[in-house]
mmCIF file of C-alpha atoms in Angstrom:
data_model
loop_
_atom_site.group_PDB
_atom_site.id
_atom_site.type_symbol
_atom_site.label_atom_id
_atom_site.label_comp_id
_atom_site.label_asym_id
_atom_site.label_seq_id
_atom_site.Cartn_x
_atom_site.Cartn_y
_atom_site.Cartn_z
ATOM 1 C CA UNK A 203 173.041 148.318 -21.862
ATOM 2 C CA UNK A 204 175.317 145.448 -23.325
ATOM 3 C CA UNK A 205 177.077 143.045 -20.987
ATOM 4 C CA UNK A 206 180.180 141.067 -22.553
ATOM 5 C CA UNK A 207 181.194 137.674 -20.829
ATOM 6 C CA UNK A 208 184.876 136.961 -21.449
ATOM 7 C CA UNK A 209 186.532 133.590 -21.271
ATOM 8 C CA UNK A 210 186.523 130.375 -23.001
ATOM 9 C CA UNK A 211 183.264 128.270 -23.184
ATOM 10 C CA UNK A 212 183.440 125.204 -21.062
ATOM 11 C CA UNK A 213 186.300 126.414 -18.903
ATOM 12 C CA UNK A 214 186.017 126.345 -15.209
ATOM 13 C CA UNK A 215 182.350 126.052 -15.291
ATOM 14 C CA UNK A 216 181.069 125.072 -11.771
ATOM 15 C CA UNK A 217 179.690 121.551 -11.645
ATOM 16 C CA UNK A 218 176.236 120.961 -10.241
ATOM 17 C CA UNK A 219 176.388 119.362 -6.718
ATOM 18 C CA UNK A 220 176.234 115.571 -6.619
ATOM 19 C CA UNK A 221 173.475 115.689 -3.974
ATOM 20 C CA UNK A 222 170.375 117.976 -4.345
ATOM 21 C CA UNK A 223 170.438 120.850 -1.866
ATOM 22 C CA UNK A 224 167.758 120.433 0.641
ATOM 23 C CA UNK A 225 166.395 123.431 2.634
ATOM 24 C CA UNK A 226 165.046 123.226 6.157
ATOM 25 C CA UNK A 227 161.663 124.624 4.897
ATOM 26 C CA UNK A 228 161.433 121.626 2.523
ATOM 27 C CA UNK A 229 161.790 118.988 5.265
ATOM 28 C CA UNK A 230 158.941 117.243 6.884
ATOM 29 C CA UNK A 231 158.549 116.938 10.625
ATOM 30 C CA UNK A 232 159.920 113.395 10.543
ATOM 31 C CA UNK A 233 163.088 114.413 8.698
ATOM 32 C CA UNK A 234 164.154 117.467 10.812
ATOM 33 C CA UNK A 235 166.717 116.471 13.625
ATOM 34 C CA UNK A 236 165.626 117.466 16.963
ATOM 35 C CA UNK A 237 168.587 116.183 19.065
ATOM 36 C CA UNK A 238 166.366 113.579 20.671
ATOM 37 C CA UNK A 239 165.177 110.076 19.731
ATOM 38 C CA UNK A 240 161.743 110.113 18.470
ATOM 39 C CA UNK A 241 158.530 109.967 20.578
ATOM 40 C CA UNK A 242 155.449 107.955 19.955
ATOM 41 C CA UNK A 243 151.994 109.384 19.058
ATOM 42 C CA UNK A 244 149.179 108.794 21.696
ATOM 43 C CA UNK A 245 146.452 106.920 19.719
ATOM 44 C CA UNK A 246 143.816 107.217 22.323
ATOM 45 C CA UNK A 247 144.875 106.439 25.899
ATOM 46 C CA UNK A 248 148.025 104.588 24.628
ATOM 47 C CA UNK A 249 150.528 106.385 27.008
ATOM 48 C CA UNK A 250 150.931 103.132 28.968
ATOM 49 C CA UNK A 251 152.173 101.183 25.865
ATOM 50 C CA UNK A 252 154.421 104.175 24.591
ATOM 51 C CA UNK A 253 156.136 104.515 27.938
ATOM 52 C CA UNK A 254 156.843 100.749 28.147
ATOM 53 C CA UNK A 255 158.161 100.729 24.509
ATOM 54 C CA UNK A 256 160.607 103.566 25.240
ATOM 55 C CA UNK A 257 161.866 101.824 28.465
ATOM 56 C CA UNK A 258 162.368 98.477 26.670
ATOM 57 C CA UNK A 259 164.247 100.118 23.915
ATOM 58 C CA UNK A 260 166.777 101.066 26.593
ATOM 59 C CA UNK A 261 167.955 97.472 26.448
ATOM 60 C CA UNK A 262 170.304 97.576 23.352
ATOM 61 C CA UNK A 263 170.684 93.785 23.388
ATOM 62 C CA UNK A 264 166.985 93.334 23.036
ATOM 63 C CA UNK A 265 166.758 95.309 19.912
ATOM 64 C CA UNK A 266 169.885 93.470 18.459
ATOM 65 C CA UNK A 267 168.211 90.142 19.210
ATOM 66 C CA UNK A 268 164.864 91.028 17.803
ATOM 67 C CA UNK A 269 166.624 92.324 14.625
ATOM 68 C CA UNK A 270 167.747 88.763 13.864
ATOM 69 C CA UNK A 271 164.337 87.405 13.984
ATOM 70 C CA UNK A 272 163.254 86.120 10.845
ATOM 71 C CA UNK A 273 160.125 87.830 8.884
ATOM 72 C CA UNK A 274 159.345 84.564 7.334
ATOM 73 C CA UNK A 275 158.409 81.230 9.007
ATOM 74 C CA UNK A 276 155.665 80.194 11.441
ATOM 75 C CA UNK A 277 153.449 83.207 12.747
ATOM 76 C CA UNK A 278 151.869 82.821 16.136
ATOM 77 C CA UNK A 279 150.735 85.567 18.595
ATOM 78 C CA UNK A 280 154.139 85.639 20.230
ATOM 79 C CA UNK A 281 156.149 86.004 16.933
ATOM 80 C CA UNK A 282 153.823 88.278 15.536
ATOM 81 C CA UNK A 283 153.980 90.712 18.601
ATOM 82 C CA UNK A 284 157.837 90.438 18.748
ATOM 83 C CA UNK A 285 158.330 91.177 15.141
ATOM 84 C CA UNK A 286 156.123 94.143 15.275
ATOM 85 C CA UNK A 287 158.230 95.395 18.083
ATOM 86 C CA UNK A 288 161.144 94.863 15.938
ATOM 87 C CA UNK A 289 159.848 96.967 13.095
ATOM 88 C CA UNK A 290 158.793 99.785 15.454
ATOM 89 C CA UNK A 291 162.316 99.749 16.965
ATOM 90 C CA UNK A 292 163.793 100.094 13.482
ATOM 91 C CA UNK A 293 161.571 103.016 12.574
ATOM 92 C CA UNK A 294 162.457 104.684 15.813
ATOM 93 C CA UNK A 295 166.058 104.438 14.746
ATOM 94 C CA UNK A 296 165.417 105.981 11.368
ATOM 95 C CA UNK A 297 162.935 108.627 11.964
ATOM 96 C CA UNK A 298 163.410 111.819 14.091
ATOM 97 C CA UNK A 299 159.684 112.452 15.274
ATOM 98 C CA UNK A 300 156.214 111.905 14.549
ATOM 99 C CA UNK A 301 156.166 108.201 14.754
ATOM 100 C CA UNK A 302 152.741 106.466 15.083
ATOM 101 C CA UNK A 303 152.941 102.962 16.745
ATOM 102 C CA UNK A 304 149.656 101.818 15.128
ATOM 103 C CA UNK A 305 151.010 98.674 13.652
ATOM 104 C CA UNK A 306 152.274 97.742 17.166
ATOM 105 C CA UNK A 307 149.163 98.697 18.914
ATOM 106 C CA UNK A 308 146.930 96.652 16.455
ATOM 107 C CA UNK A 309 149.181 93.650 17.183
ATOM 108 C CA UNK A 310 149.020 94.148 20.813
ATOM 109 C CA UNK A 311 145.215 94.388 20.806
ATOM 110 C CA UNK A 312 144.901 91.360 18.510
ATOM 111 C CA UNK A 313 147.115 89.246 20.918
ATOM 112 C CA UNK A 314 145.517 90.701 24.062
ATOM 113 C CA UNK A 315 141.915 91.931 23.323
ATOM 114 C CA UNK A 316 141.538 93.501 26.828
ATOM 115 C CA UNK A 317 143.932 96.393 25.676
ATOM 116 C CA UNK A 318 141.114 97.247 23.268
ATOM 117 C CA UNK A 319 138.412 97.699 25.887
ATOM 118 C CA UNK A 320 136.369 100.804 25.616
ATOM 119 C CA UNK A 321 134.691 103.143 28.273
ATOM 120 C CA UNK A 322 131.191 104.104 28.398
ATOM 121 C CA UNK A 323 131.651 106.860 25.896
ATOM 122 C CA UNK A 324 133.315 104.675 23.165
ATOM 123 C CA UNK A 325 136.831 105.744 23.715
ATOM 124 C CA UNK A 326 139.533 103.413 24.327
ATOM 125 C CA UNK A 327 140.227 102.780 28.261
ATOM 126 C CA UNK A 328 143.405 103.650 29.837
ATOM 127 C CA UNK A 329 145.364 100.593 30.815
ATOM 128 C CA UNK A 330 147.922 99.347 33.542
ATOM 129 C CA UNK A 331 151.612 99.894 32.099
ATOM 130 C CA UNK A 332 152.851 97.096 34.392
ATOM 131 C CA UNK A 333 150.412 94.655 32.683
ATOM 132 C CA UNK A 334 151.406 95.868 29.270
ATOM 133 C CA UNK A 335 155.108 95.499 30.022
ATOM 134 C CA UNK A 336 154.673 92.115 31.462
ATOM 135 C CA UNK A 337 152.710 90.769 28.559
ATOM 136 C CA UNK A 338 155.060 92.017 25.955
ATOM 137 C CA UNK A 339 158.043 90.589 27.851
ATOM 138 C CA UNK A 340 156.264 87.279 28.100
ATOM 139 C CA UNK A 341 155.693 87.240 24.315
ATOM 140 C CA UNK A 342 159.231 88.028 23.634
ATOM 141 C CA UNK A 343 160.152 85.254 25.907
ATOM 142 C CA UNK A 344 158.299 82.778 24.136
ATOM 143 C CA UNK A 345 159.608 84.033 20.580
ATOM 144 C CA UNK A 346 163.159 85.306 20.766
ATOM 145 C CA UNK A 347 165.661 82.667 21.220
ATOM 146 C CA UNK A 348 168.668 82.903 23.540
ATOM 147 C CA UNK A 349 172.238 84.280 22.509
ATOM 148 C CA UNK A 350 175.050 81.995 21.884
ATOM 149 C CA UNK A 351 173.062 78.838 22.952
ATOM 150 C CA UNK A 352 171.186 75.870 21.140
ATOM 151 C CA UNK A 353 169.024 75.406 24.243
ATOM 152 C CA UNK A 354 165.619 76.339 23.166
ATOM 153 C CA UNK A 355 164.600 76.628 26.712
ATOM 154 C CA UNK A 356 167.271 79.362 27.463
ATOM 155 C CA UNK A 357 165.747 82.245 25.829
ATOM 156 C CA UNK A 358 166.964 85.623 25.533
ATOM 157 C CA UNK A 359 164.413 87.124 28.130
ATOM 158 C CA UNK A 360 165.732 84.409 30.763
ATOM 159 C CA UNK A 361 169.143 85.288 29.798
ATOM 160 C CA UNK A 362 168.964 88.995 30.131
ATOM 161 C CA UNK A 363 166.138 89.724 32.337
ATOM 162 C CA UNK A 364 165.847 86.422 34.357
ATOM 163 C CA UNK A 365 166.151 86.487 38.233
ATOM 164 C CA UNK A 366 166.813 83.277 40.010
ATOM 165 C CA UNK A 367 166.139 82.695 43.773
ATOM 166 C CA UNK A 368 166.930 80.146 46.152
ATOM 167 C CA UNK A 369 164.533 79.837 49.291
ATOM 168 C CA UNK A 370 164.663 78.124 52.489
ATOM 169 C CA UNK A 371 161.420 77.426 54.304
ATOM 170 C CA UNK A 372 161.510 76.648 58.113
ATOM 171 C CA UNK A 373 158.498 75.578 60.324
ATOM 172 C CA UNK A 374 158.329 78.050 63.234
ATOM 173 C CA UNK A 375 155.939 75.902 65.398
ATOM 174 C CA UNK A 376 157.888 72.679 64.886
ATOM 175 C CA UNK A 377 161.711 73.602 64.945
ATOM 176 C CA UNK A 378 162.822 69.897 64.606
ATOM 177 C CA UNK A 379 160.851 69.679 61.304
ATOM 178 C CA UNK A 380 163.456 69.600 58.446
ATOM 179 C CA UNK A 381 163.687 72.660 56.417
ATOM 180 C CA UNK A 382 162.718 72.608 52.797
ATOM 181 C CA UNK A 383 164.112 74.470 49.776
ATOM 182 C CA UNK A 384 162.761 75.709 46.424
ATOM 183 C CA UNK A 385 164.052 77.530 43.496
ATOM 184 C CA UNK A 386 162.175 80.324 41.757
ATOM 185 C CA UNK A 387 162.572 82.410 38.628
ATOM 186 C CA UNK A 388 161.098 85.770 37.646
ATOM 187 C CA UNK A 389 161.362 88.514 35.203
ATOM 188 C CA UNK A 390 160.229 91.242 37.481
ATOM 189 C CA UNK A 391 161.121 91.988 41.163
ATOM 190 C CA UNK A 392 158.265 93.461 43.162
ATOM 191 C CA UNK A 393 158.914 95.951 45.811
ATOM 192 C CA UNK A 394 155.907 96.022 48.198
ATOM 193 C CA UNK A 395 155.245 99.433 49.701
ATOM 194 C CA UNK A 396 154.545 99.507 53.600
ATOM 195 C CA UNK A 397 154.803 101.680 56.456
ATOM 196 C CA UNK A 398 158.424 100.325 56.962
ATOM 197 C CA UNK A 399 159.597 100.944 53.409
ATOM 198 C CA UNK A 400 161.009 104.348 52.812
ATOM 199 C CA UNK A 401 163.701 103.235 50.199
ATOM 200 C CA UNK A 402 164.019 100.670 47.511
ATOM 201 C CA UNK A 403 166.663 98.797 49.443
ATOM 202 C CA UNK A 404 164.258 98.297 52.463
ATOM 203 C CA UNK A 405 161.590 96.939 49.961
ATOM 204 C CA UNK A 406 163.959 94.477 48.469
ATOM 205 C CA UNK A 407 165.006 93.218 52.028
ATOM 206 C CA UNK A 408 161.391 92.818 53.076
ATOM 207 C CA UNK A 409 160.723 90.886 49.856
ATOM 208 C CA UNK A 410 163.017 88.215 50.863
ATOM 209 C CA UNK A 411 161.674 87.541 54.169
ATOM 210 C CA UNK A 412 157.992 86.154 54.275
ATOM 211 C CA UNK A 413 155.889 84.254 56.743
ATOM 212 C CA UNK A 414 153.648 81.589 55.441
ATOM 213 C CA UNK A 415 150.856 79.444 56.726
ATOM 214 C CA UNK A 416 150.497 75.815 55.459
ATOM 215 C CA UNK A 417 149.707 72.221 56.780
ATOM 216 C CA UNK A 418 152.765 70.826 58.607
ATOM 217 C CA UNK A 419 153.607 67.193 57.734
ATOM 218 C CA UNK A 420 154.930 66.631 61.271
ATOM 219 C CA UNK A 421 151.775 67.803 63.197
ATOM 220 C CA UNK A 422 149.122 67.506 60.493
ATOM 221 C CA UNK A 423 147.695 70.952 61.249
ATOM 222 C CA UNK A 424 148.139 74.474 60.121
ATOM 223 C CA UNK A 425 151.552 75.974 61.108
ATOM 224 C CA UNK A 426 153.618 79.090 60.701
ATOM 225 C CA UNK A 427 156.664 78.969 58.345
ATOM 226 C CA UNK A 428 159.393 81.421 57.702
ATOM 227 C CA UNK A 429 160.554 81.773 54.103
ATOM 228 C CA UNK A 430 164.019 83.064 53.551
ATOM 229 C CA UNK A 431 165.173 83.897 49.958
ATOM 230 C CA UNK A 432 168.393 85.037 48.251
ATOM 231 C CA UNK A 433 169.233 85.600 44.586
ATOM 232 C CA UNK A 434 171.282 82.854 43.061
ATOM 233 C CA UNK A 435 171.460 84.561 39.600
ATOM 234 C CA UNK A 436 171.321 88.308 38.652
ATOM 235 C CA UNK A 437 170.528 89.350 35.118
ATOM 236 C CA UNK A 438 172.175 92.013 33.076
ATOM 237 C CA UNK A 439 168.997 94.023 33.235
ATOM 238 C CA UNK A 440 167.076 94.170 36.576
ATOM 239 C CA UNK A 441 163.349 95.211 36.387
ATOM 240 C CA UNK A 442 161.809 96.410 39.662
ATOM 241 C CA UNK A 443 158.019 97.176 40.191
ATOM 242 C CA UNK A 444 156.896 99.404 42.813
ATOM 243 C CA UNK A 445 153.531 97.745 43.881
ATOM 244 C CA UNK A 446 151.750 101.095 44.024
ATOM 245 C CA UNK A 447 148.203 99.886 43.392
ATOM 246 C CA UNK A 448 145.697 97.858 45.225
ATOM 247 C CA UNK A 449 142.061 97.072 44.800
ATOM 248 C CA UNK A 450 139.786 99.229 46.890
ATOM 249 C CA UNK A 451 136.477 97.282 47.510
ATOM 250 C CA UNK A 452 134.547 100.282 48.977
ATOM 251 C CA UNK A 453 135.067 102.136 45.668
ATOM 252 C CA UNK A 454 135.555 99.143 43.234
ATOM 253 C CA UNK A 455 138.788 100.968 41.842
ATOM 254 C CA UNK A 456 142.436 100.406 41.761
ATOM 255 C CA UNK A 457 143.547 102.873 44.380
ATOM 256 C CA UNK A 458 147.158 104.104 44.562
ATOM 257 C CA UNK A 459 149.738 104.144 47.372
ATOM 258 C CA UNK A 460 151.451 107.786 47.236
ATOM 259 C CA UNK A 461 154.202 106.868 49.828
ATOM 260 C CA UNK A 462 157.487 108.481 49.036
ATOM 261 C CA UNK A 463 160.060 105.518 48.492
ATOM 262 C CA UNK A 464 163.349 106.728 47.185
ATOM 263 C CA UNK A 465 165.548 104.752 44.815
ATOM 264 C CA UNK A 466 169.335 105.098 43.690
ATOM 265 C CA UNK A 467 171.003 105.885 40.475
ATOM 266 C CA UNK A 468 173.453 103.028 41.423
ATOM 267 C CA UNK A 469 172.189 99.898 43.030
ATOM 268 C CA UNK A 470 174.298 97.022 44.595
ATOM 269 C CA UNK A 471 172.499 93.608 44.925
ATOM 270 C CA UNK A 472 175.625 91.990 46.528
ATOM 271 C CA UNK A 473 173.879 91.778 50.141
ATOM 272 C CA UNK A 474 170.649 90.049 48.684
ATOM 273 C CA UNK A 475 172.551 87.247 46.795
ATOM 274 C CA UNK A 476 173.189 83.829 48.039
ATOM 275 C CA UNK A 477 176.596 82.991 49.637
ATOM 276 C CA UNK A 478 177.392 81.061 46.567
ATOM 277 C CA UNK A 479 176.732 83.892 44.201
ATOM 278 C CA UNK A 480 178.481 86.442 46.418
ATOM 279 C CA UNK A 481 181.647 84.377 46.075
ATOM 280 C CA UNK A 482 181.397 84.550 42.193
ATOM 281 C CA UNK A 483 180.687 88.304 42.320
ATOM 282 C CA UNK A 484 183.978 89.035 44.207
ATOM 283 C CA UNK A 485 186.530 89.105 41.500
ATOM 284 C CA UNK A 486 184.632 91.484 39.318
ATOM 285 C CA UNK A 487 183.944 93.767 42.472
ATOM 286 C CA UNK A 488 187.523 93.808 43.306
ATOM 287 C CA UNK A 489 188.452 95.228 39.962
ATOM 288 C CA UNK A 490 185.869 98.104 40.698
ATOM 289 C CA UNK A 491 187.685 98.883 43.984
ATOM 290 C CA UNK A 492 191.186 98.771 42.289
ATOM 291 C CA UNK A 493 189.863 101.066 39.451
ATOM 292 C CA UNK A 494 188.475 103.333 42.111
ATOM 293 C CA UNK A 495 191.693 103.492 43.972
ATOM 294 C CA UNK A 496 193.574 104.419 40.550
ATOM 295 C CA UNK A 497 190.992 107.064 39.872
ATOM 296 C CA UNK A 498 191.716 108.408 43.601
ATOM 297 C CA UNK A 499 195.399 108.477 42.812
ATOM 298 C CA UNK A 500 194.783 110.343 39.480
ATOM 299 C CA UNK A 501 192.781 112.976 41.212
ATOM 300 C CA UNK A 502 195.653 113.481 43.724
ATOM 301 C CA UNK A 503 198.261 113.863 40.974
ATOM 302 C CA UNK A 504 196.035 116.303 39.107
ATOM 303 C CA UNK A 505 195.994 118.625 42.096
ATOM 304 C CA UNK A 506 199.815 118.432 42.053
ATOM 305 C CA UNK A 507 200.482 118.792 38.487
ATOM 306 C CA UNK A 508 197.392 119.658 36.416
ATOM 307 C CA UNK A 509 199.125 120.126 33.233
ATOM 308 C CA UNK A 510 201.129 116.885 33.219
ATOM 309 C CA UNK A 511 198.089 114.677 34.257
ATOM 310 C CA UNK A 512 195.954 116.339 31.593
ATOM 311 C CA UNK A 513 198.568 115.508 28.900
ATOM 312 C CA UNK A 514 198.869 111.912 30.293
ATOM 313 C CA UNK A 515 195.002 111.374 30.152
ATOM 314 C CA UNK A 516 194.819 112.775 26.676
ATOM 315 C CA UNK A 517 197.488 110.257 25.591
ATOM 316 C CA UNK A 518 196.026 107.308 27.697
ATOM 317 C CA UNK A 519 194.003 105.136 25.249
ATOM 318 C CA UNK A 520 194.229 101.796 26.693
ATOM 319 C CA UNK A 521 191.179 101.505 28.737
ATOM 320 C CA UNK A 522 188.523 98.882 27.806
ATOM 321 C CA UNK A 523 185.123 97.929 28.966
ATOM 322 C CA UNK A 524 185.279 94.936 31.099
ATOM 323 C CA UNK A 525 182.627 92.171 30.697
ATOM 324 C CA UNK A 526 179.688 92.709 32.755
ATOM 325 C CA UNK A 527 178.491 88.951 32.641
ATOM 326 C CA UNK A 528 180.040 85.603 33.454
ATOM 327 C CA UNK A 529 181.690 83.884 30.607
ATOM 328 C CA UNK A 530 179.632 80.889 31.279
ATOM 329 C CA UNK A 531 176.395 82.600 31.708
ATOM 330 C CA UNK A 532 175.273 84.933 28.711
ATOM 331 C CA UNK A 533 173.154 87.872 29.983
ATOM 332 C CA UNK A 534 174.029 87.605 33.712
ATOM 333 C CA UNK A 535 175.615 90.306 35.925
ATOM 334 C CA UNK A 536 179.151 89.301 37.202
ATOM 335 C CA UNK A 537 179.476 92.161 39.869
ATOM 336 C CA UNK A 538 176.008 92.888 41.452
ATOM 337 C CA UNK A 539 176.503 96.594 40.499
ATOM 338 C CA UNK A 540 173.781 98.235 38.461
ATOM 339 C CA UNK A 541 173.068 101.821 37.358
ATOM 340 C CA UNK A 542 169.385 103.164 36.639
ATOM 341 C CA UNK A 543 168.675 103.211 32.760
ATOM 342 C CA UNK A 544 165.044 104.054 32.711
ATOM 343 C CA UNK A 545 161.995 104.823 34.886
ATOM 344 C CA UNK A 546 158.428 104.384 33.994
ATOM 345 C CA UNK A 547 156.258 106.752 35.898
ATOM 346 C CA UNK A 548 152.465 107.272 36.581
ATOM 347 C CA UNK A 549 150.663 110.446 37.343
ATOM 348 C CA UNK A 550 147.284 110.088 38.938
ATOM 349 C CA UNK A 551 145.234 108.053 41.478
ATOM 350 C CA UNK A 552 144.528 104.750 39.794
ATOM 351 C CA UNK A 553 146.294 102.472 37.394
ATOM 352 C CA UNK A 554 143.548 102.578 34.929
ATOM 353 C CA UNK A 555 143.402 106.470 34.939
ATOM 354 C CA UNK A 556 146.024 109.178 34.859
ATOM 355 C CA UNK A 557 149.055 109.533 32.574
ATOM 356 C CA UNK A 558 152.211 107.446 32.043
ATOM 357 C CA UNK A 559 155.575 108.589 30.831
ATOM 358 C CA UNK A 560 159.109 107.280 30.441
ATOM 359 C CA UNK A 561 162.292 108.838 31.574
ATOM 360 C CA UNK A 562 165.459 107.261 29.897
ATOM 361 C CA UNK A 563 169.132 107.779 30.410
ATOM 362 C CA UNK A 564 171.005 109.168 27.310
ATOM 363 C CA UNK A 565 173.112 106.481 25.534
ATOM 364 C CA UNK A 566 175.712 109.028 24.620
ATOM 365 C CA UNK A 567 175.900 110.930 27.939
ATOM 366 C CA UNK A 568 175.242 109.267 31.140
ATOM 367 C CA UNK A 569 174.623 112.503 33.143
ATOM 368 C CA UNK A 570 171.599 113.417 30.691
ATOM 369 C CA UNK A 571 168.067 112.004 30.772
ATOM 370 C CA UNK A 572 165.134 112.272 28.231
ATOM 371 C CA UNK A 573 161.495 112.469 29.184
ATOM 372 C CA UNK A 574 159.242 110.661 26.778
ATOM 373 C CA UNK A 575 155.674 112.165 27.238
ATOM 374 C CA UNK A 576 154.205 110.370 24.187
ATOM 375 C CA UNK A 577 155.317 112.160 21.044
ATOM 376 C CA UNK A 578 156.989 115.148 23.029
ATOM 377 C CA UNK A 579 160.545 114.521 23.945
ATOM 378 C CA UNK A 580 162.373 116.992 26.266
ATOM 379 C CA UNK A 581 165.719 116.857 28.363
ATOM 380 C CA UNK A 582 165.729 116.077 32.062
ATOM 381 C CA UNK A 583 168.165 116.007 34.880
ATOM 382 C CA UNK A 584 169.272 113.436 37.445
ATOM 383 C CA UNK A 585 167.698 115.653 40.053
ATOM 384 C CA UNK A 586 164.389 115.490 38.344
ATOM 385 C CA UNK A 587 164.568 111.604 37.984
ATOM 386 C CA UNK A 588 165.393 111.271 41.700
ATOM 387 C CA UNK A 589 162.397 113.300 42.563
ATOM 388 C CA UNK A 590 160.079 110.751 41.063
ATOM 389 C CA UNK A 591 160.027 108.816 44.372
ATOM 390 C CA UNK A 592 156.529 109.651 45.259
ATOM 391 C CA UNK A 593 154.671 111.422 48.031
ATOM 392 C CA UNK A 594 152.250 113.805 46.132
ATOM 393 C CA UNK A 595 150.437 114.017 42.915
ATOM 394 C CA UNK A 596 153.375 114.433 40.638
ATOM 395 C CA UNK A 597 154.833 111.621 38.285
ATOM 396 C CA UNK A 598 155.932 108.806 40.488
ATOM 397 C CA UNK A 599 158.069 105.742 39.770
ATOM 398 C CA UNK A 600 156.158 102.641 38.946
ATOM 399 C CA UNK A 601 158.773 100.419 37.045
ATOM 400 C CA UNK A 602 162.569 100.934 37.461
ATOM 401 C CA UNK A 603 165.040 99.403 34.885
ATOM 402 C CA UNK A 604 168.412 98.898 35.958
ATOM 403 C CA UNK A 605 171.354 97.850 33.696
ATOM 404 C CA UNK A 606 174.834 96.542 34.405
ATOM 405 C CA UNK A 607 177.374 99.118 35.603
ATOM 406 C CA UNK A 608 180.174 98.626 33.153
ATOM 407 C CA UNK A 609 183.794 99.055 34.384
ATOM 408 C CA UNK A 610 186.275 100.591 31.953
ATOM 409 C CA UNK A 611 189.726 99.434 32.884
ATOM 410 C CA UNK A 612 193.107 98.387 31.807
ATOM 411 C CA UNK A 613 193.096 95.386 34.223
ATOM 412 C CA UNK A 614 192.011 91.821 33.425
ATOM 413 C CA UNK A 615 189.162 89.751 35.060
ATOM 414 C CA UNK A 616 190.669 86.569 35.911
#
């Protein structure tokens, strides 16, 4: 059989595509989009580190500042670990799955050899995620400079994670003894768990009231003192640790407090602040109130005329994100309002055993959460996150990361 082709050679010949066609079956695991950010492989009891990294990555300003760090220059343990975290963050932004954090793990163990400890069988030991979190943040504090400042002491971590407290110390045994004051700063707020604590707010309140014993300069003997504290500065990102572990001498182990201590998706720190800071917080807080009233009016109008309000809403584009920090204090929180960004949880009975995972709020949908269980990433709901408050053998909150509640409004902050 003969087939004859009609037409002029070279006429309307299809051109080869500019980019080579790639078929799904030809993609590697790291190239296939999963719809989720990538997880991190467990390299032998490294879930404590993986969950810490996933939570810290929920601070976009941290990643941005680490990316500005120069690769050249003096290399010390702090800069080495910070640059290694920067490089890992970059890989996590460019790959879809199957990321090995081996480079960062090597740097972590080089700087802190205790994270390379092995058990009696030769395997790497489980570690405390809070200790890992603290060491990483302290290294970044010593390596990453502050934003919009030439003051070398005003570091990025101090700006965006630094709490400041004012305390008044009054002698209870000698009321006439003049009270003393002191200032403190910290990167993590501890929530002690007692029989009186059923909610995070209760724990914060108790942490600001403490009784001390020390020698009185008035009587020369040991006296009781009351220490009352308040926050004089709130950071953009508030880190709170549930103090769930304690040393149990009878078994020589780190035992766990399983008590159910609930936490909110939104947290207001106004009542825990000093009067001076409360006064500074009021303008931004008033904008939240006004926006809430406008939203309520819009809802009422929607019930009266759904179509018109829908059209108005579609046409309205003037809303903008209001500043969440004071103009003269980079990295601060100017309202006292926070929303939960990430939760690091532990499942097990001691800090050096069990399993750690991270629960992180989606950057694109505030109602959606993701569960990072090493290299396995799945979706989660707000209800599942709120159920991490403890009371059993399920995953329970160990570290909470709150970020600023950002107001979208057409008003101006004076």
